[in-house]
Every structure is written in C-alpha cells, then in structure tokens.
XYZ file of C-alpha atoms in Angstrom:
134
model
C 0.000 0.000 0.000
C 2.862 2.378 0.846
C 4.399 1.763 -2.565
C 1.064 2.433 -4.271
C 0.653 5.716 -2.389
C 4.202 6.772 -3.249
C 3.621 5.950 -6.927
C 0.345 7.897 -7.001
C 1.836 10.928 -5.268
C 5.016 10.830 -7.341
C 3.252 10.464 -10.664
C 0.981 13.396 -9.876
C 4.007 15.574 -9.180
C 5.751 14.486 -12.378
C 2.658 15.220 -14.478
C 2.278 18.677 -12.952
C 5.928 19.609 -13.343
C 6.232 18.390 -16.919
C 3.436 20.679 -18.101
C 4.974 23.951 -16.940
C 6.562 26.647 -19.054
C 9.093 29.395 -18.351
C 7.443 32.848 -18.268
C 8.337 34.697 -15.055
C 11.200 36.530 -13.391
C 10.855 35.786 -9.677
C 12.984 33.934 -7.140
C 12.314 30.913 -9.321
C 12.459 31.040 -13.103
C 8.726 30.352 -13.118
C 5.976 29.039 -10.834
C 6.628 25.524 -12.108
C 10.184 25.637 -10.775
C 8.788 26.786 -7.454
C 6.224 23.983 -7.654
C 9.054 21.461 -7.885
C 10.543 22.935 -4.698
C 7.292 23.046 -2.707
C 6.336 19.525 -3.853
C 9.688 18.270 -2.614
C 9.188 20.104 0.682
C 5.735 18.542 1.055
C 7.033 15.019 0.335
C 9.853 15.486 2.839
C 7.334 16.690 5.407
C 5.158 13.606 4.825
C 8.192 11.327 5.175
C 9.104 13.054 8.452
C 5.570 12.554 9.762
C 5.580 8.899 8.737
C 8.828 8.476 10.670
C 7.471 10.237 13.754
C 4.306 8.140 13.740
C 5.778 4.846 12.490
C 4.319 2.961 15.476
C 0.784 4.100 14.610
C -0.222 2.179 11.458
C -3.845 3.338 11.587
C -2.740 6.967 11.531
C -0.223 6.343 8.717
C -2.903 4.657 6.603
C -5.258 7.585 7.136
C -2.511 10.105 6.434
C -1.753 8.316 3.160
C -5.454 8.247 2.280
C -5.765 11.940 3.113
C -2.802 12.753 0.870
C -4.303 10.834 -2.043
C -7.625 12.627 -1.577
C -5.810 15.960 -1.229
C -4.099 15.391 -4.592
C -7.457 14.560 -6.152
C -8.985 17.694 -4.599
C -6.106 19.849 -5.837
C -6.410 18.523 -9.390
C -10.177 19.071 -9.417
C -9.743 22.533 -7.923
C -7.385 23.484 -10.764
C -9.837 22.142 -13.354
C -12.629 24.184 -11.766
C -10.471 27.300 -11.603
C -9.408 26.961 -15.251
C -12.344 25.195 -16.946
C -11.541 26.421 -20.458
C -9.604 24.192 -22.843
C -5.934 24.945 -22.355
C -5.495 25.491 -26.106
C -7.911 28.441 -25.906
C -6.530 29.950 -22.716
C -3.683 32.036 -24.163
C -5.707 33.003 -27.209
C -8.706 34.119 -25.144
C -7.012 35.536 -22.040
C -3.490 36.374 -23.213
C -1.892 34.333 -20.448
C -0.071 31.026 -20.536
C -2.260 28.291 -19.072
C 0.635 26.281 -17.637
C 2.143 29.309 -15.905
C -1.157 30.135 -14.220
C -1.889 26.512 -13.361
C 1.521 26.061 -11.738
C 1.072 29.283 -9.797
C -2.160 27.943 -8.283
C -0.555 24.557 -7.586
C 2.172 26.379 -5.638
C -0.381 28.318 -3.604
C -2.433 25.293 -2.687
C 0.608 23.087 -1.984
C 1.978 25.690 0.439
C -1.373 25.569 2.242
C -1.076 21.772 2.465
C 2.425 22.096 3.925
C 1.002 24.350 6.636
C -1.606 21.678 7.410
C 1.092 18.995 7.594
C 3.128 21.163 9.961
C 0.562 20.385 12.643
C 1.948 16.832 12.763
C 5.610 17.424 11.946
C 6.039 20.374 14.353
C 3.307 19.874 16.940
C 2.662 22.633 19.403
C 1.120 21.794 22.718
C -2.403 23.111 22.744
C -5.177 22.953 25.243
C -7.716 21.585 22.803
C -10.585 19.763 24.424
C -10.819 17.395 21.470
C -8.117 14.710 21.258
C -6.478 14.347 17.860
C -3.666 12.302 16.304
C -1.323 15.258 16.777
C 1.178 14.458 19.518
C-alpha cells in the first residue's frame, strides 16, 4: 500500500511539473520551478511525519489516504479554476495556461504544507478534542 501511495503521489508531481513553461522573473524562473521545490518540501514533510508516527499504522494509513484525496482535490480545484480548454486559454485571455496553473498549484501546496506542519512540528495546545497530533 505504501508503494502504491508513493507511486500515485510521485506520478501526480511528475505530471504537474512536466506541463509547466518558463514565463516569469521571480525567485524561481517560473511558478513551475517553485512547484518542484514546494512539492519536494511537502514530500519530505510527509516522510518526516511517517517516521514520527511509524508505530501508529492506523494513523499512517489515514494520512496516506488523506494525501491521495488531497491530490485529487487539488487537481479538481485546478480544473474548476481553469475550466476552459488549455489550447484556448492564451488566445482568449493572453496568459499562458501552464504558468497560471503552476502558480495555483504552488499556492495550494503551500497551504497543504502548513496543514502537515501540525503533525511534523506539533505545538502543545489545550484543545478539548483529542487528535492524532502528539
């Protein structure tokens, strides 16, 4: 199951990165270069969490499931945000579809990293509801 999850997550990242183009002058050459960096950061964060919680197989299974569903959500979110055919995007809007798509992937992946930080860098809280966060 772990191998399947890794393959699914990895293939999603490869598909996203391979579709990007170079159009910007920021810290990264373009949002797709930044996407590569934030995807790597997210995968490293997930690996760290898996290591921290290695003795809790039920949690690890649910974390893996959540990550798969998060990737599906992210892909559907992008399709909803940019519903036009990508061939028509530049012609109709004057912007490169891949540039814009990668930019949104970066934004949403950074938000996911913040969510994952709750497990990788837990802060003691006084929540009344017990969670898997140690």
